Short mmCIF file of C-alpha atoms and ligand atoms in Angstrom, two decimals:
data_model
loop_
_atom_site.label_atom_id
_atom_site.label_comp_id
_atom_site.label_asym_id
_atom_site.label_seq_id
_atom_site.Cartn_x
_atom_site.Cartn_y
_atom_site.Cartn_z
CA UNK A 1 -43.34 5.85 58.64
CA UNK A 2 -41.27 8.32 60.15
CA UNK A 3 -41.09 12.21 58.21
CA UNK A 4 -38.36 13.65 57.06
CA UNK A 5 -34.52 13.22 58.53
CA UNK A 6 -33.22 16.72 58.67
CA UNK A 7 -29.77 18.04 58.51
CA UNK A 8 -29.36 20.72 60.58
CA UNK A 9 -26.08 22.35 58.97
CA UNK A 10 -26.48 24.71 55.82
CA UNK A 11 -24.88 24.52 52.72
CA UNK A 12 -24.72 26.94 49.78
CA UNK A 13 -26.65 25.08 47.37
CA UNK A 14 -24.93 23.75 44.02
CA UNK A 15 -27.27 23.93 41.02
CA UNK A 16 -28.28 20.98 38.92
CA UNK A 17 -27.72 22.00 34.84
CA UNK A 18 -30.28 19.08 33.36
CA UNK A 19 -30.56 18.58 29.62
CA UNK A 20 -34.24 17.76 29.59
CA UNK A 21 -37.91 18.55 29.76
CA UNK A 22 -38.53 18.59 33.12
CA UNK A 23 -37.24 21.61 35.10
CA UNK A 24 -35.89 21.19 38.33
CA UNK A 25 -37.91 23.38 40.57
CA UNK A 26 -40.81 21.34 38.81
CA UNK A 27 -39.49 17.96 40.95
CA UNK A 28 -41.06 17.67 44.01
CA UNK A 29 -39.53 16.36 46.98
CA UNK A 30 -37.43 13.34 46.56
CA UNK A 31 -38.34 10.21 48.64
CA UNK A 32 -35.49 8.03 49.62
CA UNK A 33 -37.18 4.92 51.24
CA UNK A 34 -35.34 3.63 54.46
CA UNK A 35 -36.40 -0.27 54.38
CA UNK A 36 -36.69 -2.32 57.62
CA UNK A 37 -33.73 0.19 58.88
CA UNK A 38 -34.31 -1.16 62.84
CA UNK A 39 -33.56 -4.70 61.35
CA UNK A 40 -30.85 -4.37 58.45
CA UNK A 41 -28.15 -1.71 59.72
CA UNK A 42 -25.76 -3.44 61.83
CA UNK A 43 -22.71 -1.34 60.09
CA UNK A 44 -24.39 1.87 59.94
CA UNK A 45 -26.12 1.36 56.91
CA UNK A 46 -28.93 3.79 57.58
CA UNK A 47 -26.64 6.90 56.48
CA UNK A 48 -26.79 6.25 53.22
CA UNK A 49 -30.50 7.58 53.55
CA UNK A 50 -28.74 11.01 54.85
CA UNK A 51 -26.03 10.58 52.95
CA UNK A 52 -28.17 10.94 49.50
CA UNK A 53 -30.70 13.22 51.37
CA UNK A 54 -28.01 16.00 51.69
CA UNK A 55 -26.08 15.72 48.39
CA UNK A 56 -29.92 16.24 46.74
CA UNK A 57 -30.89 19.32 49.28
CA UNK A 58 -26.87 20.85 47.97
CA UNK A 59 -28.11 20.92 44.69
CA UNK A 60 -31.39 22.89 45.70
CA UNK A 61 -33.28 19.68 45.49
CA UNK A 62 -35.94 18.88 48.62
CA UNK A 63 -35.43 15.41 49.72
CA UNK A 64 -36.72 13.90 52.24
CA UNK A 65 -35.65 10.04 53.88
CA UNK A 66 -38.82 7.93 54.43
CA UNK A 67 -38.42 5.37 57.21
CA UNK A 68 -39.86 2.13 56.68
CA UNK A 69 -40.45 0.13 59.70
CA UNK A 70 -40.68 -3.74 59.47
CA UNK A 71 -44.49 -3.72 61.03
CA UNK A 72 -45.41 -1.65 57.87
CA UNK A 73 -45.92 -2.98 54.29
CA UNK A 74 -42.92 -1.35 52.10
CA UNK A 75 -44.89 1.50 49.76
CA UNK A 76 -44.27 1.55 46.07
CA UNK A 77 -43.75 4.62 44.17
CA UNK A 78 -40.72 6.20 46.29
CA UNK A 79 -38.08 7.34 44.45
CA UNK A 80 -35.30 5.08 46.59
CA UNK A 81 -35.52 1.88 47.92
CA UNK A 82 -32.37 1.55 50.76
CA UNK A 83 -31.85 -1.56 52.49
CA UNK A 84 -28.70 -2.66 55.08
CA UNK A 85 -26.89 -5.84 56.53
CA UNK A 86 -27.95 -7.49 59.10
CA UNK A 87 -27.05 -10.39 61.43
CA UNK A 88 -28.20 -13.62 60.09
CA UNK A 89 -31.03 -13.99 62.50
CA UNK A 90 -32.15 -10.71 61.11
CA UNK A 91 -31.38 -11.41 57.60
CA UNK A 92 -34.05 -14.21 57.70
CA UNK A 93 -36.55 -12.50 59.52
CA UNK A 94 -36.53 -9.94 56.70
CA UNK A 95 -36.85 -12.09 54.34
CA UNK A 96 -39.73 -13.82 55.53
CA UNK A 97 -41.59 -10.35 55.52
CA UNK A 98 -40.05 -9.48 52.13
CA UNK A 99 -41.48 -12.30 50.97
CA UNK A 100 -44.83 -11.57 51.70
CA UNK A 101 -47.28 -9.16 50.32
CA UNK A 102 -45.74 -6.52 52.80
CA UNK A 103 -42.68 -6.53 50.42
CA UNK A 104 -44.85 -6.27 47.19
CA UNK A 105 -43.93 -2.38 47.06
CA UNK A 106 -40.08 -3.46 46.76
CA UNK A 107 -41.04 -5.79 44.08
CA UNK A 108 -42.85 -3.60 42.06
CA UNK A 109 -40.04 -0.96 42.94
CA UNK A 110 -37.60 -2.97 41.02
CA UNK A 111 -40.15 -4.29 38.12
CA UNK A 112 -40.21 -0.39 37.48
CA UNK A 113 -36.54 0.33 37.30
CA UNK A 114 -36.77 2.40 40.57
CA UNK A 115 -33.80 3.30 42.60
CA UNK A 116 -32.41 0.65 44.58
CA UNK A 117 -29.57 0.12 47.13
CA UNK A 118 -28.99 -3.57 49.11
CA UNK A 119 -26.19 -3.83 50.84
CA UNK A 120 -24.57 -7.11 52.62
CA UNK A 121 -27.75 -8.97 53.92
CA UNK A 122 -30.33 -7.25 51.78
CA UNK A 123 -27.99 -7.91 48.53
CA UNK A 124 -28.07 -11.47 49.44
CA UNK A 125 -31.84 -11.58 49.78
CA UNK A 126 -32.63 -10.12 46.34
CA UNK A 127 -31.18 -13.38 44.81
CA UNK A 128 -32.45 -16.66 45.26
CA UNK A 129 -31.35 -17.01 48.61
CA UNK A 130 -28.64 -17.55 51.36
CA UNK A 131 -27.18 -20.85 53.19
CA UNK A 132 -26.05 -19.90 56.38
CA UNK A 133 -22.72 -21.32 58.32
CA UNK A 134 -25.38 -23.52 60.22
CA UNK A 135 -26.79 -24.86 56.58
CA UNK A 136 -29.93 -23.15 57.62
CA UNK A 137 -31.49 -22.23 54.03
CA UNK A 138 -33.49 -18.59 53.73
CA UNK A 139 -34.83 -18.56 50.47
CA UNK A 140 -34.38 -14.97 49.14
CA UNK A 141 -37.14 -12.81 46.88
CA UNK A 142 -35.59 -14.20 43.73
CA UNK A 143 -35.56 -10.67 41.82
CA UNK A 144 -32.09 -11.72 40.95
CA UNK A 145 -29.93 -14.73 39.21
CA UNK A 146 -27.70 -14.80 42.37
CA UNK A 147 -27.13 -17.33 45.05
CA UNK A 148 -25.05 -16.93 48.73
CA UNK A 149 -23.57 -19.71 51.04
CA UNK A 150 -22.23 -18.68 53.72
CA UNK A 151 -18.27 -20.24 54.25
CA UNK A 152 -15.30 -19.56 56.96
CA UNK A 153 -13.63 -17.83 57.60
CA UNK A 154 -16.28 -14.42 57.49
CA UNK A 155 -14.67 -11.76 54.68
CA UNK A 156 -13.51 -8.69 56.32
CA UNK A 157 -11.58 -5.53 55.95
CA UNK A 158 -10.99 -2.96 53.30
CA UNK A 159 -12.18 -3.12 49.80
CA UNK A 160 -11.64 -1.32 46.28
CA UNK A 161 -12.73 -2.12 43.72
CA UNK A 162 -13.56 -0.46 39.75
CA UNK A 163 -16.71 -0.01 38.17
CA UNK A 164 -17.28 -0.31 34.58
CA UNK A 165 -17.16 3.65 34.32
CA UNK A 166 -13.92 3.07 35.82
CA UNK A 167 -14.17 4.67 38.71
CA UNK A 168 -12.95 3.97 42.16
CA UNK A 169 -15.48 2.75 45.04
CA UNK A 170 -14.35 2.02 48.61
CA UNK A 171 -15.80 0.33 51.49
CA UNK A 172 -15.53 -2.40 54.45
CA UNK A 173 -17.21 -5.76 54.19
CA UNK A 174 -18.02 -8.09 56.61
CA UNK A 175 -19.64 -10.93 55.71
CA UNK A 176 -19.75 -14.79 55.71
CA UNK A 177 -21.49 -15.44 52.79
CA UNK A 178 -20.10 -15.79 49.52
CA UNK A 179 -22.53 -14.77 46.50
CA UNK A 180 -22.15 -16.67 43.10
CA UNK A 181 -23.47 -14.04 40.16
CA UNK A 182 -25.67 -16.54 37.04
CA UNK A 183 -24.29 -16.00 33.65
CA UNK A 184 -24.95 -12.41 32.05
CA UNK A 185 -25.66 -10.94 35.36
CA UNK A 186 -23.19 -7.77 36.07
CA UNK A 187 -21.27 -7.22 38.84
CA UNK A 188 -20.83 -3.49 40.79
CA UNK A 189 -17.54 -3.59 39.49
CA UNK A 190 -13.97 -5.55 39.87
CA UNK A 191 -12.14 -5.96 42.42
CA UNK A 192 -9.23 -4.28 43.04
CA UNK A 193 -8.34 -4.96 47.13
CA UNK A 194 -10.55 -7.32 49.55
CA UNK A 195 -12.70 -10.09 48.72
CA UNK A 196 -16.14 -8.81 47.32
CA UNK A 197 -18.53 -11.31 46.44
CA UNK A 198 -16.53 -14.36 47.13
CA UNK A 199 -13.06 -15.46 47.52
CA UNK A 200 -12.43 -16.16 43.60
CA UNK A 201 -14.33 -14.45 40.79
CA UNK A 202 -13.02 -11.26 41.59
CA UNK A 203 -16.46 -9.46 40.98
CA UNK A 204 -17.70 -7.30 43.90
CA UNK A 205 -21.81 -6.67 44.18
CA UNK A 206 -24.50 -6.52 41.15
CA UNK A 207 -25.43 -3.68 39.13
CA UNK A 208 -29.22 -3.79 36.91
CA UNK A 209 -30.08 -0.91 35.43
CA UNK A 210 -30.70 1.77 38.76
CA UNK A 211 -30.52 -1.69 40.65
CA UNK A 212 -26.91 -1.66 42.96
CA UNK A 213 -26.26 -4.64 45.65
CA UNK A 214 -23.11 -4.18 47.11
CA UNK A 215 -20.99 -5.86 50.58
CA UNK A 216 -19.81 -2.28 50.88
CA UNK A 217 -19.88 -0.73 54.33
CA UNK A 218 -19.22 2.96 54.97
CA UNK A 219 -21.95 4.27 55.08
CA UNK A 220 -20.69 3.18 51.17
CA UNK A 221 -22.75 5.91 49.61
CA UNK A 222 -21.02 8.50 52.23
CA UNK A 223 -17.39 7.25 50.58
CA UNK A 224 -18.29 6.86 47.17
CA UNK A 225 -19.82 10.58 45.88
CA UNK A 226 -19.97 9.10 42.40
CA UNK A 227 -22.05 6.37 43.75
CA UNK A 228 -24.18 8.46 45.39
CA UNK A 229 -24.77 10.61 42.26
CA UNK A 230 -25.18 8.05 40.00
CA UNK A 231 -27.74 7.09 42.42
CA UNK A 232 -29.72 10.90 42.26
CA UNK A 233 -29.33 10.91 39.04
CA UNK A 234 -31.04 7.90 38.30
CA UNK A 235 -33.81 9.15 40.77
CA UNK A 236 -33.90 12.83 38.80
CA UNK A 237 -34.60 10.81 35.16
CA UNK A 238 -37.07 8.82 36.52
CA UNK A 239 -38.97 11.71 37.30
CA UNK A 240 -38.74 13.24 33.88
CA UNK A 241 -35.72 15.49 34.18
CA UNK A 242 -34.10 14.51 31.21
CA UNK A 243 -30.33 14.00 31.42
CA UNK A 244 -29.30 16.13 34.75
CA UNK A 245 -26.01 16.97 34.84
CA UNK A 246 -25.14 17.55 38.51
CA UNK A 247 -22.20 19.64 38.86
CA UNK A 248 -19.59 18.33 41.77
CA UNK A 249 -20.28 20.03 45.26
CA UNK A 250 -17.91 22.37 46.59
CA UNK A 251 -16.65 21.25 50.56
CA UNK A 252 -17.66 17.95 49.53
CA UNK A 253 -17.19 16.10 52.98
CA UNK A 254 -17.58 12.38 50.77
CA UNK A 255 -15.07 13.43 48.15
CA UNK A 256 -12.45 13.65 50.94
CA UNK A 257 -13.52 10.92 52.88
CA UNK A 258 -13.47 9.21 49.22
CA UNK A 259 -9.91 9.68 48.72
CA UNK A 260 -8.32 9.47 52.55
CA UNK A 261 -9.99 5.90 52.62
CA UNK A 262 -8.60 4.78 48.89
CA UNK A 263 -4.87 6.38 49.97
CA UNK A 264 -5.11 4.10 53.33
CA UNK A 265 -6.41 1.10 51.52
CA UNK A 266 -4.31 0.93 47.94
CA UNK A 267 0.04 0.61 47.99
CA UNK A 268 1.33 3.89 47.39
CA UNK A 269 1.39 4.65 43.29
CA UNK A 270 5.48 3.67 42.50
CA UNK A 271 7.42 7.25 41.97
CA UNK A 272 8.55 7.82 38.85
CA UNK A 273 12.44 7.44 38.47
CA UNK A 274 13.62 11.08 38.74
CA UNK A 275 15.80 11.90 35.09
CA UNK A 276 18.27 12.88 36.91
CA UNK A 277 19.33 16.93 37.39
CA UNK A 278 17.88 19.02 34.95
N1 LIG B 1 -25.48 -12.44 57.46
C1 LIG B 1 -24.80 -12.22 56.18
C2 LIG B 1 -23.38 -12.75 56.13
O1 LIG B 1 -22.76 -12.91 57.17
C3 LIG B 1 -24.75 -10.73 55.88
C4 LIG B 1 -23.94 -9.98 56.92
C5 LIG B 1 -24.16 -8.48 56.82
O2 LIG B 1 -25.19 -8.02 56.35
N2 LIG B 1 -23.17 -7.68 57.30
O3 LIG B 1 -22.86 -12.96 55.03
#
């Protein structure tokens, strides 16, 4: 496994306030996993491992982005699991590997409540499996109640959509397959513009405790800073720091790339009637 990804430029670091036992400096570095990344990261997937590196090393944080390559069993105990799309070719190969004791680490990562992050391909796989435009069935690792069949014509372009916190994510998908959620099982959030999940249901992605699948392309955690915290902070309780609170970063590159990419992709907000002169 590769060491860590480094980012040359140099911020001034934001501090982390946490409401907890564990104090910061007492965290050692972070681990964000980088699964299979040579197989599932057709869109550019693999920033999100940067993309989370850097908002952790802004808040004083070390963090380092572990590289998992497919001819290595995936570890357990990292503090991120991240996996891509992928072609379905490469979608199936993962899964076979997934499938076998080399992907025991992700399953026990998720049996623990660990951090993880599938997007397109990889969010498919975590269900029960995917039905390509072929018919070819790859049965997926069954962590999930979710199914995908792939249909025509593939989903692309722009999407919003709303989480339950009721904020705003945005992101391109690409993506034949449409994923059915079981009963109970949440979505990411609702969607406001695109597709998502299917053509109908209106749900976009699945969301299990620090568990996210997602179709969103971006790199989605470098357009959605609330996704990406959510994400850290999930990572920060896990190690024992309590409830960290961490405060927004100043110059924060995703924030505007956050809010160019929702004014291109929603209608303008109506203006309100003017009342007329004063
Ligand atoms: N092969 C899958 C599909 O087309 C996932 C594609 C992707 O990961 N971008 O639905």
């Amino acid at each position: 496994m590769r060491g860590a990804v480094g980012l040359g430029q140099r911020w001034k670091a934001t501090t982390v306030r946490v409401v907890g036992e564990t104090p910061v400096s007492a965290v050692g570095p972070l681990r964000i996993g980088l699964v299979y990344p040579e197989l599932l990261g057709t869109c550019g997937d693999r920033g999100n491992g940067e993309v989370l590196a850097w908002r952790a090393r802004r808040r004083n944080l070390p963090a380092e982005v572990v590289e998992v390559p497919a001819s290595a069993p995936v570890p357990g105990g990292l503090d991120a699991y991240l996996l891509g799309g992928g072609e379905d070719a490469a979608q199936a190969t993962v899964a076979g590997l997934l499938r076998s004791p080399a992907g025991d680490g992700l399953r026990q990562a998720v049996a623990e409540d660990r951090v993880v992050l599938a997007v397109c391909g990889a969010f498919q796989l975590l269900g029960r499996g995917y039905t390509d435009a072929s018919g070819r069935r790859t049965d997926g690792l069954g962590l999930l109640d979710l199914d995908t069949r792939s249909a025509l014509p593939r989903l692309v372009g722009e999407v919003v959509l709303r989480t339950r916190e009721g904020e705003l994510l945005t992101g391109f998908e690409n993506h034949g397959g449409r994923t059915w959620l079981g009963p109970g099982v949440e979505p990411l959030g609702r969607v406001l513009r695109g597709h998502g999940n299917n053509h109908s249901d209106g749900a976009e992605g699945v969301r299990r405790g620090a568990l996210v699948g997602t179709y969103l392309h971006g790199p989605v955690l470098a357009r959605n800073p609330f996704l990406a915290d959510l994400l850290l902070r999930a990572m920060l309780v896990r190690r024992g720091v309590g409830r960290p609170v961490l405060e927004p970063l100043a110059e924060d590159r995703s924030r505007a790339l956050h809010d160019a990419r929702l004014e291109a992709s929603l209608p303008p907000r109506p203006r309100r009637p003017s009342l007329g002169p004063r």
